[in-house]
PDB file of C-alpha atoms in Angstrom:
ATOM      1  CA  MET G 970     -28.366   0.935  41.242  1.00  0.00           C
ATOM      2  CA  THR G 971     -27.939   3.670  43.710  1.00  0.00           C
ATOM      3  CA  VAL G 972     -28.103   2.976  47.452  1.00  0.00           C
ATOM      4  CA  TYR G 973     -29.207   5.698  50.301  1.00  0.00           C
ATOM      5  CA  ARG G 974     -30.222   5.728  53.840  1.00  0.00           C
ATOM      6  CA  ASP G 975     -33.444   7.308  54.783  1.00  0.00           C
ATOM      7  CA  GLU G 976     -33.912   9.643  57.524  1.00  0.00           C
ATOM      8  CA  MET G 977     -34.562   6.623  59.769  1.00  0.00           C
ATOM      9  CA  GLY G 978     -31.313   5.031  59.019  1.00  0.00           C
ATOM     10  CA  ASN G 979     -33.152   2.402  56.813  1.00  0.00           C
ATOM     11  CA  MET G 980     -31.007   1.342  53.508  1.00  0.00           C
ATOM     12  CA  GLY G 981     -33.009   1.593  50.375  1.00  0.00           C
ATOM     13  CA  ALA G 982     -31.776   1.391  46.755  1.00  0.00           C
ATOM     14  CA  ASP G 983     -33.320   2.918  43.599  1.00  0.00           C
ATOM     15  CA  PRO G 984     -32.294   1.710  39.982  1.00  0.00           C
ATOM     16  CA  VAL G 985     -30.384   3.938  38.049  1.00  0.00           C
ATOM     17  CA  SER G 986     -30.728   2.406  34.699  1.00  0.00           C
ATOM     18  CA  VAL G 987     -34.096   1.247  33.150  1.00  0.00           C
ATOM     19  CA  ASN G 988     -35.419  -1.668  31.337  1.00  0.00           C
ATOM     20  CA  LEU G 989     -37.552  -0.133  28.364  1.00  0.00           C
ATOM     21  CA  MET G 990     -38.042  -3.147  26.482  1.00  0.00           C
ATOM     22  CA  ALA G 991     -41.906  -3.230  27.361  1.00  0.00           C
ATOM     23  CA  TYR G 992     -41.950   0.274  25.725  1.00  0.00           C
ATOM     24  CA  GLY G 993     -40.086  -1.346  22.702  1.00  0.00           C
ATOM     25  CA  TYR G 994     -36.746   0.153  23.214  1.00  0.00           C
ATOM     26  CA  ILE G 995     -33.737  -2.108  23.462  1.00  0.00           C
ATOM     27  CA  PRO G 996     -30.334  -0.618  23.954  1.00  0.00           C
ATOM     28  CA  MET G 997     -27.610  -1.054  21.292  1.00  0.00           C
ATOM     29  CA  ARG G 998     -24.315  -3.234  22.700  1.00  0.00           C
ATOM     30  CA  GLY G 999     -22.368  -1.352  24.975  1.00  0.00           C
ATOM     31  CA  HIS G1000     -25.288   1.251  25.892  1.00  0.00           C
ATOM     32  CA  THR G1001     -27.755   1.544  28.714  1.00  0.00           C
ATOM     33  CA  TYR G1002     -30.895   3.684  29.405  1.00  0.00           C
ATOM     34  CA  ILE G1003     -30.491   5.844  32.524  1.00  0.00           C
ATOM     35  CA  ASN G1004     -33.314   7.448  34.461  1.00  0.00           C
ATOM     36  CA  GLU G1005     -33.004  11.218  33.914  1.00  0.00           C
ATOM     37  CA  GLU G1006     -33.528  12.160  37.504  1.00  0.00           C
ATOM     38  CA  TYR G1007     -30.299  10.167  38.466  1.00  0.00           C
ATOM     39  CA  LEU G1008     -28.271  11.601  35.616  1.00  0.00           C
ATOM     40  CA  GLN G1009     -26.141  13.426  38.243  1.00  0.00           C
ATOM     41  CA  LEU G1010     -24.944  10.033  39.519  1.00  0.00           C
ATOM     42  CA  VAL G1011     -23.449   9.067  36.443  1.00  0.00           C
ATOM     43  CA  GLN G1012     -21.925  12.933  35.437  1.00  0.00           C
ATOM     44  CA  PRO G1013     -18.405  11.867  37.080  1.00  0.00           C
ATOM     45  CA  LEU G1014     -18.067   8.909  34.240  1.00  0.00           C
ATOM     46  CA  ILE G1015     -19.243  11.609  31.577  1.00  0.00           C
ATOM     47  CA  ASP G1016     -16.717  14.016  32.740  1.00  0.00           C
ATOM     48  CA  ALA G1017     -13.862  11.265  32.682  1.00  0.00           C
ATOM     49  CA  GLU G1018     -14.819  10.217  29.206  1.00  0.00           C
ATOM     50  CA  GLN G1019     -15.811   6.777  30.274  1.00  0.00           C
ATOM     51  CA  ALA G1020     -19.326   7.307  28.953  1.00  0.00           C
ATOM     52  CA  ARG G1021     -21.379   9.801  27.023  1.00  0.00           C
ATOM     53  CA  ILE G1022     -25.223  10.640  26.305  1.00  0.00           C
ATOM     54  CA  CYS G1023     -26.196   9.832  23.005  1.00  0.00           C
ATOM     55  CA  GLY G1024     -29.785  10.592  23.199  1.00  0.00           C
ATOM     56  CA  HIS G1025     -33.048  11.475  25.126  1.00  0.00           C
ATOM     57  CA  ILE G1026     -36.313   9.583  24.977  1.00  0.00           C
ATOM     58  CA  HIS G1027     -39.677   9.414  26.387  1.00  0.00           C
ATOM     59  CA  TYR G1028     -41.923   6.682  27.208  1.00  0.00           C
ATOM     60  CA  GLY G1029     -44.811   5.416  29.284  1.00  0.00           C
ATOM     61  CA  PRO G1030     -48.075   6.579  29.802  1.00  0.00           C
ATOM     62  CA  TYR G1031     -46.677   9.766  31.913  1.00  0.00           C
ATOM     63  CA  ASN G1032     -44.130  10.411  29.531  1.00  0.00           C
ATOM     64  CA  ALA G1033     -41.092   9.589  31.776  1.00  0.00           C
ATOM     65  CA  SER G1034     -37.834  10.321  30.273  1.00  0.00           C
ATOM     66  CA  ALA G1035     -34.476   8.623  29.922  1.00  0.00           C
ATOM     67  CA  MET G1036     -31.016   9.095  28.552  1.00  0.00           C
ATOM     68  CA  ASP G1037     -29.151   6.693  26.203  1.00  0.00           C
ATOM     69  CA  MET G1038     -25.914   6.266  27.363  1.00  0.00           C
ATOM     70  CA  GLU G1039     -23.182   4.610  25.799  1.00  0.00           C
ATOM     71  CA  ILE G1040     -20.398   3.251  28.203  1.00  0.00           C
ATOM     72  CA  LEU G1041     -17.082   4.078  26.768  1.00  0.00           C
ATOM     73  CA  ILE G1042     -14.736   1.991  29.067  1.00  0.00           C
ATOM     74  CA  ASP G1043     -12.702  -0.647  27.045  1.00  0.00           C
ATOM     75  CA  ASN G1044     -13.715  -4.328  27.691  1.00  0.00           C
ATOM     76  CA  ILE G1045     -16.528  -3.486  29.729  1.00  0.00           C
ATOM     77  CA  GLU G1046     -18.425  -6.556  28.479  1.00  0.00           C
ATOM     78  CA  GLU G1047     -15.344  -8.816  29.655  1.00  0.00           C
ATOM     79  CA  ILE G1048     -15.282  -7.030  32.926  1.00  0.00           C
ATOM     80  CA  ALA G1049     -18.997  -7.642  33.649  1.00  0.00           C
ATOM     81  CA  ASP G1050     -18.316 -11.091  32.535  1.00  0.00           C
ATOM     82  CA  GLN G1051     -15.730 -11.422  35.206  1.00  0.00           C
ATOM     83  CA  ASN G1052     -17.541  -9.670  38.034  1.00  0.00           C
ATOM     84  CA  SER G1053     -20.797 -12.006  37.674  1.00  0.00           C
ATOM     85  CA  GLN G1054     -18.507 -15.208  37.807  1.00  0.00           C
ATOM     86  CA  GLU G1055     -17.020 -13.897  41.236  1.00  0.00           C
ATOM     87  CA  GLU G1056     -20.507 -13.692  42.789  1.00  0.00           C
TER      88      GLU G1056
END
């Protein structure tokens, strides 16, 4: 999720990852689909070799595009479980 302020100072959020199950795409374990327009937000993870792009797909009636991104952070699922228990 990316959080921003608009020109009037209101906060908003846009999803960085997209759920494509309705189109028949289910990410592999350790992967997520990233909306291509937000690729620059995850570029630091790619540059730090904490993630990599594995593919590019088009979906939906408007031929939108997304990137298949693999998360390379060790124990990412364990970290996610810990974070969800803290909330």
